[in-house]
CSV table of C-alpha atoms in Angstrom, one decimal:
chain,number,residue,atom,x,y,z
J,1,ALA,CA,-137.1,-79.8,39.2
J,2,GLN,CA,-136.5,-83.4,40.7
J,3,SER,CA,-137.6,-83.7,44.2
J,4,VAL,CA,-138.9,-86.5,46.5
J,5,ALA,CA,-141.5,-86.7,49.4
J,6,GLN,CA,-141.5,-88.8,52.5
J,7,PRO,CA,-145.0,-88.5,53.9
J,8,GLU,CA,-144.4,-89.8,57.3
J,9,ASP,CA,-142.0,-88.2,59.6
J,10,GLN,CA,-142.3,-91.5,62.1
J,11,VAL,CA,-142.9,-94.9,61.4
J,12,ASN,CA,-143.1,-97.3,64.3
J,13,VAL,CA,-143.3,-101.2,64.1
J,14,ALA,CA,-143.0,-104.3,66.3
J,15,GLU,CA,-139.7,-106.5,65.9
J,16,GLY,CA,-140.3,-109.2,63.5
J,17,ASN,CA,-143.0,-107.4,61.7
J,18,PRO,CA,-142.8,-106.2,58.3
J,19,LEU,CA,-142.0,-102.4,57.6
J,20,THR,CA,-142.6,-100.1,54.9
J,21,VAL,CA,-141.2,-96.5,54.7
J,22,LYS,CA,-142.9,-94.4,52.0
J,23,CYS,CA,-141.3,-92.3,49.5
J,24,THR,CA,-142.9,-90.4,46.2
J,25,TYR,CA,-141.3,-88.8,43.6
J,26,SER,CA,-141.6,-86.0,41.1
J,27,VAL,CA,-139.1,-86.1,38.1
J,28,SER,CA,-138.8,-85.1,34.4
J,29,GLY,CA,-137.4,-88.1,32.5
J,30,ASN,CA,-136.0,-91.3,33.9
J,31,PRO,CA,-135.8,-91.3,37.9
J,32,TYR,CA,-132.7,-92.4,39.6
J,33,LEU,CA,-133.9,-93.2,43.0
J,34,PHE,CA,-131.9,-93.9,46.2
J,35,TRP,CA,-132.6,-95.0,49.6
J,36,TYR,CA,-129.9,-93.9,52.4
J,37,VAL,CA,-130.0,-94.7,56.2
J,38,GLN,CA,-128.5,-92.2,59.0
J,39,TYR,CA,-127.7,-93.6,62.4
J,40,PRO,CA,-126.9,-91.4,65.4
J,41,ASN,CA,-123.7,-89.1,65.1
J,42,ARG,CA,-123.0,-90.7,61.8
J,43,GLY,CA,-123.0,-89.9,58.2
J,44,LEU,CA,-125.5,-91.6,55.6
J,45,GLN,CA,-125.1,-95.1,54.4
J,46,PHE,CA,-126.2,-96.3,51.2
J,47,LEU,CA,-129.0,-98.9,51.2
J,48,LEU,CA,-129.9,-99.3,47.2
J,49,LYS,CA,-130.8,-97.6,44.3
J,50,TYR,CA,-133.2,-97.7,41.2
J,51,ILE,CA,-131.6,-96.7,37.9
J,52,THR,CA,-133.6,-99.0,35.3
J,53,GLY,CA,-134.4,-102.7,35.2
J,54,ASP,CA,-136.5,-104.6,37.7
J,55,ASN,CA,-139.1,-102.7,39.7
J,56,LEU,CA,-138.1,-104.7,43.0
J,57,VAL,CA,-134.6,-103.5,44.1
J,58,LYS,CA,-132.9,-105.5,46.6
J,59,GLY,CA,-129.9,-103.8,48.7
J,60,SER,CA,-128.2,-103.7,52.0
J,61,TYR,CA,-129.1,-105.5,55.4
J,62,GLY,CA,-132.2,-107.2,54.1
J,63,PHE,CA,-133.9,-104.0,52.7
J,64,GLU,CA,-135.5,-103.8,49.3
J,65,ALA,CA,-137.6,-101.1,47.4
J,66,GLU,CA,-140.3,-101.3,45.0
J,67,PHE,CA,-140.5,-98.7,42.0
J,68,ASN,CA,-143.9,-98.1,40.9
J,69,LYS,CA,-143.9,-95.7,37.8
J,70,SER,CA,-147.9,-95.3,37.8
J,71,GLN,CA,-147.8,-94.2,41.5
J,72,THR,CA,-144.7,-92.5,41.2
J,73,SER,CA,-143.5,-94.2,44.4
J,74,PHE,CA,-140.4,-95.9,45.6
J,75,HIS,CA,-141.2,-97.5,48.9
J,76,LEU,CA,-138.6,-99.3,51.4
J,77,LYS,CA,-139.5,-102.5,52.6
J,78,LYS,CA,-138.2,-105.3,54.9
J,79,PRO,CA,-140.3,-108.5,55.5
J,80,SER,CA,-138.9,-108.7,59.2
J,81,ALA,CA,-137.8,-105.6,61.2
J,82,LEU,CA,-135.1,-105.6,63.6
J,83,VAL,CA,-134.6,-103.2,66.6
J,84,SER,CA,-131.2,-102.4,65.1
J,85,ASP,CA,-132.8,-101.0,62.0
J,86,SER,CA,-134.2,-98.0,64.1
J,87,ALA,CA,-132.7,-95.1,62.3
J,88,LEU,CA,-133.5,-92.2,60.2
J,89,TYR,CA,-134.2,-93.0,56.6
J,90,PHE,CA,-133.9,-90.6,53.5
J,91,CYS,CA,-135.1,-91.2,50.3
J,92,ALA,CA,-133.2,-89.2,47.2
J,93,VAL,CA,-133.4,-88.6,43.7
J,94,ARG,CA,-130.4,-87.5,41.5
J,95,ASP,CA,-130.7,-84.4,39.3
J,96,ALA,CA,-128.7,-85.5,36.4
J,97,GLU,CA,-128.5,-81.8,35.1
J,98,ASN,CA,-126.6,-80.6,38.2
J,99,ASN,CA,-125.3,-83.7,39.8
J,100,ASP,CA,-127.6,-82.6,42.4
J,101,MET,CA,-128.8,-85.4,45.0
J,102,ARG,CA,-132.2,-84.1,46.3
J,103,PHE,CA,-133.1,-85.8,49.6
J,104,GLY,CA,-136.5,-86.2,51.4
J,105,ALA,CA,-136.7,-84.8,54.8
J,106,GLY,CA,-136.3,-88.0,56.3
J,107,THR,CA,-138.4,-90.7,58.0
J,108,ARG,CA,-137.5,-92.0,61.5
J,109,LEU,CA,-138.1,-95.4,62.0
J,110,THR,CA,-138.5,-97.1,65.3
J,111,VAL,CA,-138.6,-100.9,65.9
J,112,LYS,CA,-139.8,-102.0,69.3
J,113,PRO,CA,-138.9,-105.2,71.0
Q,1,GLU,CA,-109.7,-99.4,52.2
Q,2,THR,CA,-110.0,-96.0,54.1
Q,3,GLY,CA,-113.7,-94.6,54.2
Q,4,VAL,CA,-114.5,-90.9,54.0
Q,5,THR,CA,-113.3,-88.9,57.0
Q,6,GLN,CA,-114.0,-85.3,57.9
Q,7,SER,CA,-112.4,-82.8,60.2
Q,8,PRO,CA,-112.9,-81.3,62.6
Q,9,THR,CA,-115.9,-83.3,64.3
Q,10,HIS,CA,-117.3,-80.1,65.8
Q,11,LEU,CA,-116.7,-76.6,65.7
Q,12,ILE,CA,-118.1,-73.4,67.3
Q,13,LYS,CA,-117.8,-70.1,65.3
Q,14,THR,CA,-119.1,-66.5,65.6
Q,15,ARG,CA,-121.5,-64.9,63.3
Q,16,GLY,CA,-119.4,-62.7,60.7
Q,17,GLN,CA,-116.1,-65.3,60.9
Q,18,GLN,CA,-115.0,-67.6,58.3
Q,19,VAL,CA,-114.7,-71.4,58.6
Q,20,THR,CA,-113.0,-74.1,56.4
Q,21,LEU,CA,-114.0,-77.9,56.7
Q,22,ARG,CA,-111.9,-80.5,55.7
Q,23,CYS,CA,-112.8,-83.8,53.7
Q,24,SER,CA,-110.7,-87.1,52.6
Q,25,SER,CA,-112.3,-89.1,50.0
Q,26,GLN,CA,-112.4,-92.8,50.3
Q,27,SER,CA,-109.4,-94.3,48.3
Q,28,GLY,CA,-109.6,-94.4,44.7
Q,29,HIS,CA,-112.8,-91.9,44.4
Q,30,ASN,CA,-112.2,-88.6,42.5
Q,31,THR,CA,-115.5,-87.0,43.2
Q,32,VAL,CA,-116.5,-85.1,46.4
Q,33,SER,CA,-120.0,-83.6,47.0
Q,34,TRP,CA,-120.8,-81.4,50.1
Q,35,TYR,CA,-124.2,-81.2,51.9
Q,36,GLN,CA,-125.6,-79.2,54.5
Q,37,GLN,CA,-128.1,-81.1,56.8
Q,38,ALA,CA,-130.0,-78.5,59.0
Q,39,LEU,CA,-131.5,-80.1,62.3
Q,40,GLY,CA,-134.4,-82.2,61.2
Q,41,GLN,CA,-134.2,-81.9,57.6
Q,42,GLY,CA,-132.9,-83.9,54.9
Q,43,PRO,CA,-129.3,-83.0,53.5
Q,44,GLN,CA,-129.2,-80.3,50.7
Q,45,PHE,CA,-126.6,-80.1,48.0
Q,46,ILE,CA,-124.0,-77.5,48.0
Q,47,PHE,CA,-121.6,-78.3,45.4
Q,48,GLN,CA,-119.8,-81.2,43.7
Q,49,TYR,CA,-116.0,-81.4,42.9
Q,50,TYR,CA,-114.6,-83.5,40.0
Q,51,ARG,CA,-110.8,-83.6,39.4
Q,52,GLU,CA,-110.3,-80.2,41.0
Q,53,GLU,CA,-113.0,-78.3,39.2
Q,54,GLU,CA,-116.6,-77.6,40.3
Q,55,ASN,CA,-118.8,-79.8,38.5
Q,56,GLY,CA,-122.4,-78.7,39.9
Q,57,ARG,CA,-124.0,-76.4,42.5
Q,58,GLY,CA,-127.0,-76.1,44.4
Q,59,ASN,CA,-128.8,-73.1,45.6
Q,60,PHE,CA,-126.2,-71.7,48.0
Q,61,PRO,CA,-124.7,-68.2,47.9
Q,62,PRO,CA,-121.0,-67.7,46.7
Q,63,ARG,CA,-119.9,-67.3,50.2
Q,64,PHE,CA,-119.9,-71.0,50.2
Q,65,SER,CA,-116.9,-72.0,48.3
Q,66,GLY,CA,-114.7,-75.1,47.9
Q,67,LEU,CA,-111.5,-76.7,46.4
Q,68,GLN,CA,-110.3,-80.1,45.7
Q,69,PHE,CA,-107.0,-81.2,45.7
Q,70,PRO,CA,-104.9,-83.6,43.4
Q,71,ASN,CA,-105.2,-86.2,46.0
Q,72,TYR,CA,-108.9,-85.7,45.7
Q,73,SER,CA,-109.2,-84.3,49.3
Q,74,SER,CA,-111.5,-81.3,49.6
Q,75,GLU,CA,-112.4,-78.3,51.6
Q,76,LEU,CA,-115.6,-76.4,52.1
Q,77,ASN,CA,-115.2,-72.6,53.0
Q,78,VAL,CA,-117.9,-70.5,54.4
Q,79,ASN,CA,-117.3,-66.8,54.8
Q,80,ALA,CA,-119.4,-64.1,56.7
Q,81,LEU,CA,-121.0,-67.0,58.7
Q,82,GLU,CA,-124.7,-66.4,59.7
Q,83,LEU,CA,-126.7,-68.0,62.4
Q,84,ASP,CA,-128.4,-70.0,59.7
Q,85,ASP,CA,-125.4,-71.8,58.7
Q,86,SER,CA,-125.4,-73.7,61.8
Q,87,ALA,CA,-125.7,-77.7,60.6
Q,88,LEU,CA,-124.0,-80.8,59.9
Q,89,TYR,CA,-122.1,-80.6,56.8
Q,90,LEU,CA,-121.6,-83.8,55.0
Q,91,CYS,CA,-118.9,-84.9,52.5
Q,92,ALA,CA,-119.7,-87.7,50.1
Q,93,SER,CA,-117.1,-89.4,47.7
Q,94,SER,CA,-117.9,-91.4,44.6
Q,95,LEU,CA,-116.0,-92.9,41.9
Q,96,GLU,CA,-116.6,-90.6,38.7
Q,97,THR,CA,-119.6,-87.9,38.6
Q,98,ALA,CA,-122.0,-90.6,36.9
Q,99,THR,CA,-121.6,-93.1,39.8
Q,100,TYR,CA,-124.7,-93.1,41.6
Q,101,GLU,CA,-123.4,-94.7,44.8
Q,102,GLN,CA,-122.0,-91.9,47.2
Q,103,TYR,CA,-120.1,-92.6,50.4
Q,104,PHE,CA,-120.6,-90.3,53.2
Q,105,GLY,CA,-118.2,-89.0,56.0
Q,106,PRO,CA,-119.5,-88.7,59.5
Q,107,GLY,CA,-119.8,-84.9,59.2
Q,108,THR,CA,-118.8,-81.7,60.8
Q,109,ARG,CA,-121.2,-80.2,63.2
Q,110,LEU,CA,-120.8,-76.5,62.8
Q,111,THR,CA,-122.4,-74.1,65.4
Q,112,VAL,CA,-122.4,-70.3,64.8
Q,113,THR,CA,-123.3,-68.2,67.7
């Protein structure tokens, strides 16, 4: 079965510094990978996806993610963090057999001024 | 363009009761997926509806059922509520089942006492 893991419950960075939120995946076949962000009392917002093609995927709000097949990772990155980036981030993988989106447990990102 | 809306925002029910949650898809979207997000966890896939038919189901018992209407709005019904059903229920719409971008509503917070 497809799955993703987010090894860090919490990531803290200073404003202006680069940020990385980690995700590893386990899939059979080609992975369809996603990042979503959730702000308090709101639903999830789509950030970016990897289906095929370039390993570096660019998404919304200046975020990007690097697909690494050998390390089975799909880490979310941003060159310069903003305080407003503070939120809960979810990595997800799509299971094409069941039209099922499998989410990780989430990583809480806190950007301090 | 209207986004995904859900009603009600909050709901309190007693164990053993039944509940109906509602979702209106983003304009033009014909696919709706429902997720359960327990506190501190990632969303878990309940099922997906495409053109009024169930099109995939996660590991949830039959007391979780759904409907999709001709206008692509959707309902999630839960019978015989249990305390563990307390969660945020998220609805997500997409254009066709093979589209990888899902647009989430703000969710319905269900509390079972």
